[in-house]
PDB file of C-alpha atoms in Angstrom:
ATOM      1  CA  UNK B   1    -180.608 -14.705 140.203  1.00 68.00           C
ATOM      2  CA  UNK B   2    -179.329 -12.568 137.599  1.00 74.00           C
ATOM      3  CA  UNK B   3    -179.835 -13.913 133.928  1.00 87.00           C
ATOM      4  CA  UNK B   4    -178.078 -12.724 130.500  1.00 93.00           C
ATOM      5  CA  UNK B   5    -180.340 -13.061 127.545  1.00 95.00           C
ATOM      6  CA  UNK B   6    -177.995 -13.469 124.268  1.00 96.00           C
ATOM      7  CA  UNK B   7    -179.214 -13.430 120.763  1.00 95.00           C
ATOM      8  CA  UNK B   8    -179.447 -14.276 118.577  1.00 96.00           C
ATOM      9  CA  UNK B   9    -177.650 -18.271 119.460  1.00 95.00           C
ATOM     10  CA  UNK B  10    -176.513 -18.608 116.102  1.00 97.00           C
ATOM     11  CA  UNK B  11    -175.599 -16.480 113.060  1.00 97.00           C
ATOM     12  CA  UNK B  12    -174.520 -17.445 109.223  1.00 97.00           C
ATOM     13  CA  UNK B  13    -173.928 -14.091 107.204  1.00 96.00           C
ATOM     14  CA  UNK B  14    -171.926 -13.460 104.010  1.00 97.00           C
ATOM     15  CA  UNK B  15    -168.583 -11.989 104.190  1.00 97.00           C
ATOM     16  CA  UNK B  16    -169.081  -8.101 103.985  1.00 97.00           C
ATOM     17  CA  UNK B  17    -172.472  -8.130 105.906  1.00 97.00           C
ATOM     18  CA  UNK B  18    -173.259  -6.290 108.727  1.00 97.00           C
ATOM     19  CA  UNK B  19    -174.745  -7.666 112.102  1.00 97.00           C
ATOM     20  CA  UNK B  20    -175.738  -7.209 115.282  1.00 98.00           C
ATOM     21  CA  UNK B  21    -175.631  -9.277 118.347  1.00 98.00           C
ATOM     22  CA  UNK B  22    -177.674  -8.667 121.712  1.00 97.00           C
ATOM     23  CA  UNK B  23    -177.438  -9.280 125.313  1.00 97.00           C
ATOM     24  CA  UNK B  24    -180.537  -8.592 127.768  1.00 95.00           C
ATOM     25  CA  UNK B  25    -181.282  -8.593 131.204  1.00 93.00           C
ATOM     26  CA  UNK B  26    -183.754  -7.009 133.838  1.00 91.00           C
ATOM     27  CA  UNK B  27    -180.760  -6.340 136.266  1.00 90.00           C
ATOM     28  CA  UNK B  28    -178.331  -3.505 135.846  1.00 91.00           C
ATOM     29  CA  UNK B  29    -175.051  -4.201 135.680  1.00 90.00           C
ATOM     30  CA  UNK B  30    -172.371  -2.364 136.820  1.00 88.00           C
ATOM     31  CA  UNK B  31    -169.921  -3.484 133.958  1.00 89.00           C
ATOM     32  CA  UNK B  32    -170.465  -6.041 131.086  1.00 92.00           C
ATOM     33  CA  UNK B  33    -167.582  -7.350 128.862  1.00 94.00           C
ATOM     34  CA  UNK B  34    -167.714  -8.902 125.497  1.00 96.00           C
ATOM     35  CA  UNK B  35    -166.106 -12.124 125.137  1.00 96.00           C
ATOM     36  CA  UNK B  36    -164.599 -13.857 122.081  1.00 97.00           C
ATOM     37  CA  UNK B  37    -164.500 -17.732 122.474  1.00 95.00           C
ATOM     38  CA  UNK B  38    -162.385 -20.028 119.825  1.00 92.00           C
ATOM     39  CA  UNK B  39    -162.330 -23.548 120.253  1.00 90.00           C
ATOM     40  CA  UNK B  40    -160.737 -25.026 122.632  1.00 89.00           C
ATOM     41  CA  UNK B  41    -159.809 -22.261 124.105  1.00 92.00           C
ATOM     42  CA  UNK B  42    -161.152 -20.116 127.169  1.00 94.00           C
ATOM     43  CA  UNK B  43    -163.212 -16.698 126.761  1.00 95.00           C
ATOM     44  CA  UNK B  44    -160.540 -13.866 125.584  1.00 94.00           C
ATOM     45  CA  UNK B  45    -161.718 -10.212 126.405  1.00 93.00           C
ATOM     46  CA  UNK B  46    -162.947  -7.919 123.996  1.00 95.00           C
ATOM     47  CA  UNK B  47    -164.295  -4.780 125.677  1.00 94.00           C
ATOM     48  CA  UNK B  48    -165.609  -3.905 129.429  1.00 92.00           C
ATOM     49  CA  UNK B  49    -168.375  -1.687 128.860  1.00 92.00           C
ATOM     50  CA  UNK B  50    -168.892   0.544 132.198  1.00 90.00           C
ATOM     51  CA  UNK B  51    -170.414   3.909 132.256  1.00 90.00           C
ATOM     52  CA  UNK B  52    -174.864   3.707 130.883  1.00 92.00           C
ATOM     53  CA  UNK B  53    -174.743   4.701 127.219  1.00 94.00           C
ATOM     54  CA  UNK B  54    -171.321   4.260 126.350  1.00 94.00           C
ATOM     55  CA  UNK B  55    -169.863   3.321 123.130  1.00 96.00           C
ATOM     56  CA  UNK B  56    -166.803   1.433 122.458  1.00 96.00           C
ATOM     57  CA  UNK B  57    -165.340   0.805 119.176  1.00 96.00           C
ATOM     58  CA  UNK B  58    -162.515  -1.670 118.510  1.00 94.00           C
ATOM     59  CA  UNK B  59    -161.617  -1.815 114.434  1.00 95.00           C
ATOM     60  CA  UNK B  60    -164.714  -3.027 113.334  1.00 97.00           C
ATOM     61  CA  UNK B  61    -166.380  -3.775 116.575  1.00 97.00           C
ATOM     62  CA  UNK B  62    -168.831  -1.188 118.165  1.00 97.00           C
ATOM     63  CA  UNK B  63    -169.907  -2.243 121.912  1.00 97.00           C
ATOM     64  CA  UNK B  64    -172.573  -0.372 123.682  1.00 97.00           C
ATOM     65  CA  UNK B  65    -173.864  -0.203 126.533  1.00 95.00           C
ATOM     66  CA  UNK B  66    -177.647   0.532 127.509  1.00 94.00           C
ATOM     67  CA  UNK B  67    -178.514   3.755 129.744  1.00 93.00           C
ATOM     68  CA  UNK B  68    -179.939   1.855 132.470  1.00 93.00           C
ATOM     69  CA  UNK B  69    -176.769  -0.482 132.041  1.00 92.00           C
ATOM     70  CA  UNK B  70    -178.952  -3.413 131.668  1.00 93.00           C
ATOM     71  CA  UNK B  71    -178.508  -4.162 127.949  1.00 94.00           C
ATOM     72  CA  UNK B  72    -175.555  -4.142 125.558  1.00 96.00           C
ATOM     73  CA  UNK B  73    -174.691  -4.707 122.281  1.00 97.00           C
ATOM     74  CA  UNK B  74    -172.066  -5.564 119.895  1.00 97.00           C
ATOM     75  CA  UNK B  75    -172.436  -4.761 116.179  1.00 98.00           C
ATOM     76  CA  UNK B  76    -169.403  -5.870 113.590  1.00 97.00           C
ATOM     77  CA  UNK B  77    -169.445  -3.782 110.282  1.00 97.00           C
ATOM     78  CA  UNK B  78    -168.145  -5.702 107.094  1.00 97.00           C
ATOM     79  CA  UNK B  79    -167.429  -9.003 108.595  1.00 97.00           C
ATOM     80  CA  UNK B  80    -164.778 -11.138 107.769  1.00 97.00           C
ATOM     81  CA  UNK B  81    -164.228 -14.352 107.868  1.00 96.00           C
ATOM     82  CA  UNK B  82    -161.889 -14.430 110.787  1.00 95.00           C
ATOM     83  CA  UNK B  83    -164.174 -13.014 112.888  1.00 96.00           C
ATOM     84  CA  UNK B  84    -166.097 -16.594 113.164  1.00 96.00           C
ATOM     85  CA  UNK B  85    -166.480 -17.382 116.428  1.00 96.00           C
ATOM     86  CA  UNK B  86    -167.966 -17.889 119.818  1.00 97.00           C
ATOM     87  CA  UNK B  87    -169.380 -13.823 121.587  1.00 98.00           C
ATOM     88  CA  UNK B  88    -169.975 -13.777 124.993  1.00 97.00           C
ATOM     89  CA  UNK B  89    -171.517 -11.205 127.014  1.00 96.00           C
ATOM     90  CA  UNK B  90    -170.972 -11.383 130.644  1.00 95.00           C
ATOM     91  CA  UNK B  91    -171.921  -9.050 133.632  1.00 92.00           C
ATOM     92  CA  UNK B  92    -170.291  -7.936 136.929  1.00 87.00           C
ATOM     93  CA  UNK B  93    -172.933  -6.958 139.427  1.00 79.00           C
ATOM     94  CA  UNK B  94    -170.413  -4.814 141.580  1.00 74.00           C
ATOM     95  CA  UNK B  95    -170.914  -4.166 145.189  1.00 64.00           C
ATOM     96  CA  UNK B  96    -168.112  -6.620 145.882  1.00 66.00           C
ATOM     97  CA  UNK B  97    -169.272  -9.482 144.078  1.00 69.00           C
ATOM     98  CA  UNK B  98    -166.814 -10.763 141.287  1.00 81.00           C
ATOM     99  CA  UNK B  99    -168.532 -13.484 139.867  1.00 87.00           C
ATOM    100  CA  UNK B 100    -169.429 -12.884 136.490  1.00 92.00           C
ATOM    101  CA  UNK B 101    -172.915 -13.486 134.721  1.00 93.00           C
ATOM    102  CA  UNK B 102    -172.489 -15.245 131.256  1.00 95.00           C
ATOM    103  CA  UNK B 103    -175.035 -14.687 128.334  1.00 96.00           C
ATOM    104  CA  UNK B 104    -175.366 -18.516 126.491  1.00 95.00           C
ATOM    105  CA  UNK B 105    -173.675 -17.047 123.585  1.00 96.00           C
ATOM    106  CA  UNK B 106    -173.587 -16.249 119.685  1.00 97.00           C
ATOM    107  CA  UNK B 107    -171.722 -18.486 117.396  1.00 97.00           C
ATOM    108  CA  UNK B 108    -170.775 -16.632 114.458  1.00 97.00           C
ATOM    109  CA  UNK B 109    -170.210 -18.166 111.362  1.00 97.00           C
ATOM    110  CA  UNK B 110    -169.045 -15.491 108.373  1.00 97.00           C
ATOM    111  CA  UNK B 111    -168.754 -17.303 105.209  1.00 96.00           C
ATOM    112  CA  UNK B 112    -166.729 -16.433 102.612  1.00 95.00           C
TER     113      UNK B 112
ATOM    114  CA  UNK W   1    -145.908 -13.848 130.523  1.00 65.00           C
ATOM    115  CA  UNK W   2    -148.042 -16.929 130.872  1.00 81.00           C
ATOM    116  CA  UNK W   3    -151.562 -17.327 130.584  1.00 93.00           C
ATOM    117  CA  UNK W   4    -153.708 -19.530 132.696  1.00 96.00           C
ATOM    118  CA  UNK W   5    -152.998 -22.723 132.214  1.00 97.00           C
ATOM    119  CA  UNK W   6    -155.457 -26.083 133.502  1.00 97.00           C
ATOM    120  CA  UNK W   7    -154.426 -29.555 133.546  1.00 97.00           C
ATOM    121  CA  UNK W   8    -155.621 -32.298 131.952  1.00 97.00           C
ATOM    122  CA  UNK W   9    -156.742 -30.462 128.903  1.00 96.00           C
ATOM    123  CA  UNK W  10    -159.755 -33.996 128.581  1.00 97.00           C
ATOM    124  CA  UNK W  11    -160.816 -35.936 131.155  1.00 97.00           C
ATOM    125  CA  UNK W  12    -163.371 -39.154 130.607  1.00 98.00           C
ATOM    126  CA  UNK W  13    -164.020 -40.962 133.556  1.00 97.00           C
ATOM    127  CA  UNK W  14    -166.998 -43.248 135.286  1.00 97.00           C
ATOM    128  CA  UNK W  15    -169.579 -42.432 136.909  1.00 97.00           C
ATOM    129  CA  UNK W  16    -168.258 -42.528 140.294  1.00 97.00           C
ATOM    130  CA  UNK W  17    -164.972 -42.237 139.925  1.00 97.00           C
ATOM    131  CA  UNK W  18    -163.262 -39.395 140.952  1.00 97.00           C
ATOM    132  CA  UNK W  19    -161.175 -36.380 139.112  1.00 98.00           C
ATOM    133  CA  UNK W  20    -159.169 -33.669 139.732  1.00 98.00           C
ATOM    134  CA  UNK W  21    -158.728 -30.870 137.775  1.00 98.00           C
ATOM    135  CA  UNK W  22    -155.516 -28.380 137.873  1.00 98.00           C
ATOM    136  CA  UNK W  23    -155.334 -24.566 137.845  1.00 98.00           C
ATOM    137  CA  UNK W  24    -152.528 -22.602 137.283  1.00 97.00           C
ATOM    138  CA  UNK W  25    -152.941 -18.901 137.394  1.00 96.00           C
ATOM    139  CA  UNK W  26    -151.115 -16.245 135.869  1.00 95.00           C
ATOM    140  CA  UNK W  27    -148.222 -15.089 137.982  1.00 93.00           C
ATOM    141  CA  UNK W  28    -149.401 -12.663 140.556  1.00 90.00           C
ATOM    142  CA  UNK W  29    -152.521 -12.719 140.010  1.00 92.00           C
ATOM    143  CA  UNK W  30    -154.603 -13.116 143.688  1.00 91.00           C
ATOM    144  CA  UNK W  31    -157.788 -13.703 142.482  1.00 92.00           C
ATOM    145  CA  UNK W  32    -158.911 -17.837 141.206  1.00 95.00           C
ATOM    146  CA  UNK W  33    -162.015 -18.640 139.592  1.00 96.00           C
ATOM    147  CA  UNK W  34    -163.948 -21.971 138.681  1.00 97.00           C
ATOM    148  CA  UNK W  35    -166.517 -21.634 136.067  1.00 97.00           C
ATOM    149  CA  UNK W  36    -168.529 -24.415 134.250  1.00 97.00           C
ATOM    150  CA  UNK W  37    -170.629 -24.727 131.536  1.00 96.00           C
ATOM    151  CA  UNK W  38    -172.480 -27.915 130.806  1.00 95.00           C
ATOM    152  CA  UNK W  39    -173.894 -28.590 127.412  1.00 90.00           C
ATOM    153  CA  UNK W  40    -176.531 -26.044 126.394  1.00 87.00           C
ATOM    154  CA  UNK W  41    -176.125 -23.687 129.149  1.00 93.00           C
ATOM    155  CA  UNK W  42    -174.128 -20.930 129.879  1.00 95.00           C
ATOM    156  CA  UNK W  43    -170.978 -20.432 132.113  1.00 96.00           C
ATOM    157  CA  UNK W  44    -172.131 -20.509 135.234  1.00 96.00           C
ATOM    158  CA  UNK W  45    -169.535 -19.356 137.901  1.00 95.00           C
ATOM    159  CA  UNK W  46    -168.617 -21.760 140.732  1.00 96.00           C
ATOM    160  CA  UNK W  47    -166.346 -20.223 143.288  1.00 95.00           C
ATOM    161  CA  UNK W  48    -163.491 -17.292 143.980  1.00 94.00           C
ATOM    162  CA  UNK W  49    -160.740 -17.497 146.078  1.00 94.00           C
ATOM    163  CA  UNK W  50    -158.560 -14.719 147.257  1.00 91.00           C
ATOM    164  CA  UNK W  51    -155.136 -16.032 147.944  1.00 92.00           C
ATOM    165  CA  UNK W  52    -155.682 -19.023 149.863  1.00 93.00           C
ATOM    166  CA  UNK W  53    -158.736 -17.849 151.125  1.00 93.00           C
ATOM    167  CA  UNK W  54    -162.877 -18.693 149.720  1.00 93.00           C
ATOM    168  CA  UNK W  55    -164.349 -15.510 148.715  1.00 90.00           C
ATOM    169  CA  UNK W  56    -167.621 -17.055 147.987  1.00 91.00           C
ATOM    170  CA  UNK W  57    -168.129 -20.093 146.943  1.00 93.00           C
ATOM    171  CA  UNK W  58    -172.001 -19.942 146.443  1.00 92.00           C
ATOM    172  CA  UNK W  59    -171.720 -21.428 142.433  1.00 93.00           C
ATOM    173  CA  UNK W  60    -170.527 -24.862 143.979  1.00 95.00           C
ATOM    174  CA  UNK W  61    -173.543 -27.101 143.147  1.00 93.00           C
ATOM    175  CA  UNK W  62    -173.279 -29.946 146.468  1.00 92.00           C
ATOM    176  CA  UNK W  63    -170.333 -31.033 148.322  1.00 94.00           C
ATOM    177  CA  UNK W  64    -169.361 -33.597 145.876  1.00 97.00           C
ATOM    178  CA  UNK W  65    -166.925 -30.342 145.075  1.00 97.00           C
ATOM    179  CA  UNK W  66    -163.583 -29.410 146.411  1.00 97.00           C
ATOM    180  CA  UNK W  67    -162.164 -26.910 145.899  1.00 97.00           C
ATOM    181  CA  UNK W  68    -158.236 -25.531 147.584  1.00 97.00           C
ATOM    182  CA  UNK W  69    -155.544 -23.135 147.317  1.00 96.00           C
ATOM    183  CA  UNK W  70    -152.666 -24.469 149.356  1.00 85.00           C
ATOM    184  CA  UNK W  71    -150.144 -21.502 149.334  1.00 88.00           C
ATOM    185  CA  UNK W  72    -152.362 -19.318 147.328  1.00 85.00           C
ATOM    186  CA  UNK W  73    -150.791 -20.300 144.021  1.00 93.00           C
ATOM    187  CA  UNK W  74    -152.214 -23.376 141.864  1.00 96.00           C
ATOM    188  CA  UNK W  75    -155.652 -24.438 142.643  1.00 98.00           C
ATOM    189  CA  UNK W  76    -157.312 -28.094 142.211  1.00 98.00           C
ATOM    190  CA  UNK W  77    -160.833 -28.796 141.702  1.00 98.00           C
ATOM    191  CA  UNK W  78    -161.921 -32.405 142.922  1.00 98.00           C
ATOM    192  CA  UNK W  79    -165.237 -34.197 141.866  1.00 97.00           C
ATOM    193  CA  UNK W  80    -165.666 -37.171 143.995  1.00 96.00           C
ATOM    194  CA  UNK W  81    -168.044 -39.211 143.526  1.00 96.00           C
ATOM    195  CA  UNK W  82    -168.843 -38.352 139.918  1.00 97.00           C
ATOM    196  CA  UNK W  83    -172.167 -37.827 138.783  1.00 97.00           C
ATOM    197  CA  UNK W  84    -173.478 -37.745 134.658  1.00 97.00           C
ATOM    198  CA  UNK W  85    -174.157 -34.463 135.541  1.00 96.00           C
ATOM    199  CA  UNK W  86    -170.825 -33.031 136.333  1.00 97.00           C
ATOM    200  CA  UNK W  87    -170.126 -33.485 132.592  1.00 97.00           C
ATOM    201  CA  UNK W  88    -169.080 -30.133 130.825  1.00 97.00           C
ATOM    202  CA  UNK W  89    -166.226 -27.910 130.605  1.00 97.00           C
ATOM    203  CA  UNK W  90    -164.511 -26.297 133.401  1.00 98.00           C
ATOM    204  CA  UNK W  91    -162.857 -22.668 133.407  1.00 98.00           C
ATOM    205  CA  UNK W  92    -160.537 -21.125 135.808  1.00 97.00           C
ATOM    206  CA  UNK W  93    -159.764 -17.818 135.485  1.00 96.00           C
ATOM    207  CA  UNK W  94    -157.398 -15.534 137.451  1.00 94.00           C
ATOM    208  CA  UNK W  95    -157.318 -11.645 137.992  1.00 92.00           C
ATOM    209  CA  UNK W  96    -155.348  -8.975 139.340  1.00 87.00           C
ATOM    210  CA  UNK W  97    -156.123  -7.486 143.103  1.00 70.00           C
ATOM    211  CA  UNK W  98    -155.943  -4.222 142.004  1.00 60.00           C
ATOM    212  CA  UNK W  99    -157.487  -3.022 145.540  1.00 59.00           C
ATOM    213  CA  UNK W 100    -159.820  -0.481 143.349  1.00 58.00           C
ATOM    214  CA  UNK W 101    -164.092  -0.284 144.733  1.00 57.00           C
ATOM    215  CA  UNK W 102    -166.497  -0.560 142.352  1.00 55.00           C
ATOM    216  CA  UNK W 103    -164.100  -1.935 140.042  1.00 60.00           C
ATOM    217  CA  UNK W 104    -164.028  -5.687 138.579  1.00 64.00           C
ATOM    218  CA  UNK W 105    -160.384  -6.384 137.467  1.00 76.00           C
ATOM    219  CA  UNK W 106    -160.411  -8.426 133.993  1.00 86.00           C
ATOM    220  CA  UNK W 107    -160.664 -11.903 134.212  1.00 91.00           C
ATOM    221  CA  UNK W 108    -157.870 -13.500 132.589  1.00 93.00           C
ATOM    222  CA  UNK W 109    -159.300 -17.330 131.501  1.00 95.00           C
ATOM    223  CA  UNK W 110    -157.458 -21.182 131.518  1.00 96.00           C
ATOM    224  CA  UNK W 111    -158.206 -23.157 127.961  1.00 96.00           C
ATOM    225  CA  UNK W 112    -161.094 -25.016 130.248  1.00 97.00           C
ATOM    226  CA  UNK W 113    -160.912 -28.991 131.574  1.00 98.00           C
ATOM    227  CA  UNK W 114    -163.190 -30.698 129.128  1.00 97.00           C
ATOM    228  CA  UNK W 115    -164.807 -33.259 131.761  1.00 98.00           C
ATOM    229  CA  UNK W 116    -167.466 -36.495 130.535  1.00 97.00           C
ATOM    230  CA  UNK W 117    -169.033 -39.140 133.013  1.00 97.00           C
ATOM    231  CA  UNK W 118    -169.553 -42.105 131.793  1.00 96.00           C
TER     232      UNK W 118
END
């Protein structure tokens, strides 16, 4: 059974902080996507991270993803407050399998 | 263009009972998914159907679940008898069949059936 380790669970940072979320696992993956959850609402996708070592940015949002494609992480620069919410990490172990592998989650609060 | 949409939104029935839960994928889209996650765990995946057709359905925990596709459109999710257990939120999600190895299409995802047992 593949497993996800996410952390940390929870976060409380100042607005203007940096921070760093991180999502483990001794499987390799052969894609892992970063999920932003708001409630009541299903997962939304981020970024699919696919190729070991690459970096994705998205504004202020910097994915990467581990050489051996086991690890990733997702680092926000000067948070704001509207970027309180719910991260997921999930995985996709490939060879025709498309059920995805969810980390528990961070729940980001960025207070003002 | 439409997003996933699941029906009802909350569900609170009795242990029991039984419920089922509505998926309506995006338009096209050939790929269904059922996901849960009960309270302090993760999503946990359930089943995938292709069309009409079970992919794999190795998430379903016990045959207390139904799952179907009639006409590879809309899927329903029955829970019969229901169990405390069974409380939590359920997903679906739906995806393109973009026909591409080695190549997960993204997983486009409902608002989630919020589901208690009494």
């Amino acid at each position: 059974t593949q497993l996800l380790e996410q952390s940390p669970q929870f976060l409380s940072i100042q607005e203007g902080e940096n921070l760093t979320v991180y999502c483990n696992s001794s499987s390799v993956f052969s894609s892992l996507q970063w999920y932003r959850q708001e409630p009541g609402e299903g997962p939304v996708l981020l970024v699919t991270v696919v190729t070991g070592g690459e970096v994705k940015k998205l504004k202020r949002l910097t994915f990467q993803f581990g050489d051996a494609r086991k690890d990733s992480s997702l680092h926000i620069t000067a948070a704001q407050p509207g970027d309180t919410g719910l991260y997921l990490c999930a995985g996709d172990s490939g060879a025709g399998s498309y059920q995805l592998t969810f980390g528990k989650g961070t729940k980001l609060s960025v207070i003002p | 263009e439409a997003g996933v949409t699941q029906f009802p939104s909350h569900s609170v029935i009795e242990k029991g009972q039984t419920v089922t839960l509505r998926c309506d994928p995006i338009s096209g889209h050939d790929n269904l998914y059922w996901y849960r996650r009960v309270m302090g765990k993760e999503i946990k995946f359930l089943l995938h159907f292709v069309k009409e057709s079970k992919q794999d359905e190795s998430g379903m925990p016990n045959n207390r679940f139904l799952a179907e596709r009639t006409g590879g459109t809309y899927s329903t999710l029955k829970v019969q008898p229901a169990e405390l257990e069974d409380s939590g939120v359920y997903f679906c999600a739906s995806s393109l069949n973009s026909g591409l190895l080695f190549f997960t299409d993204t997983q486009y995802f409902g608002p989630g059936t919020r589901l208690t047992v009494l």
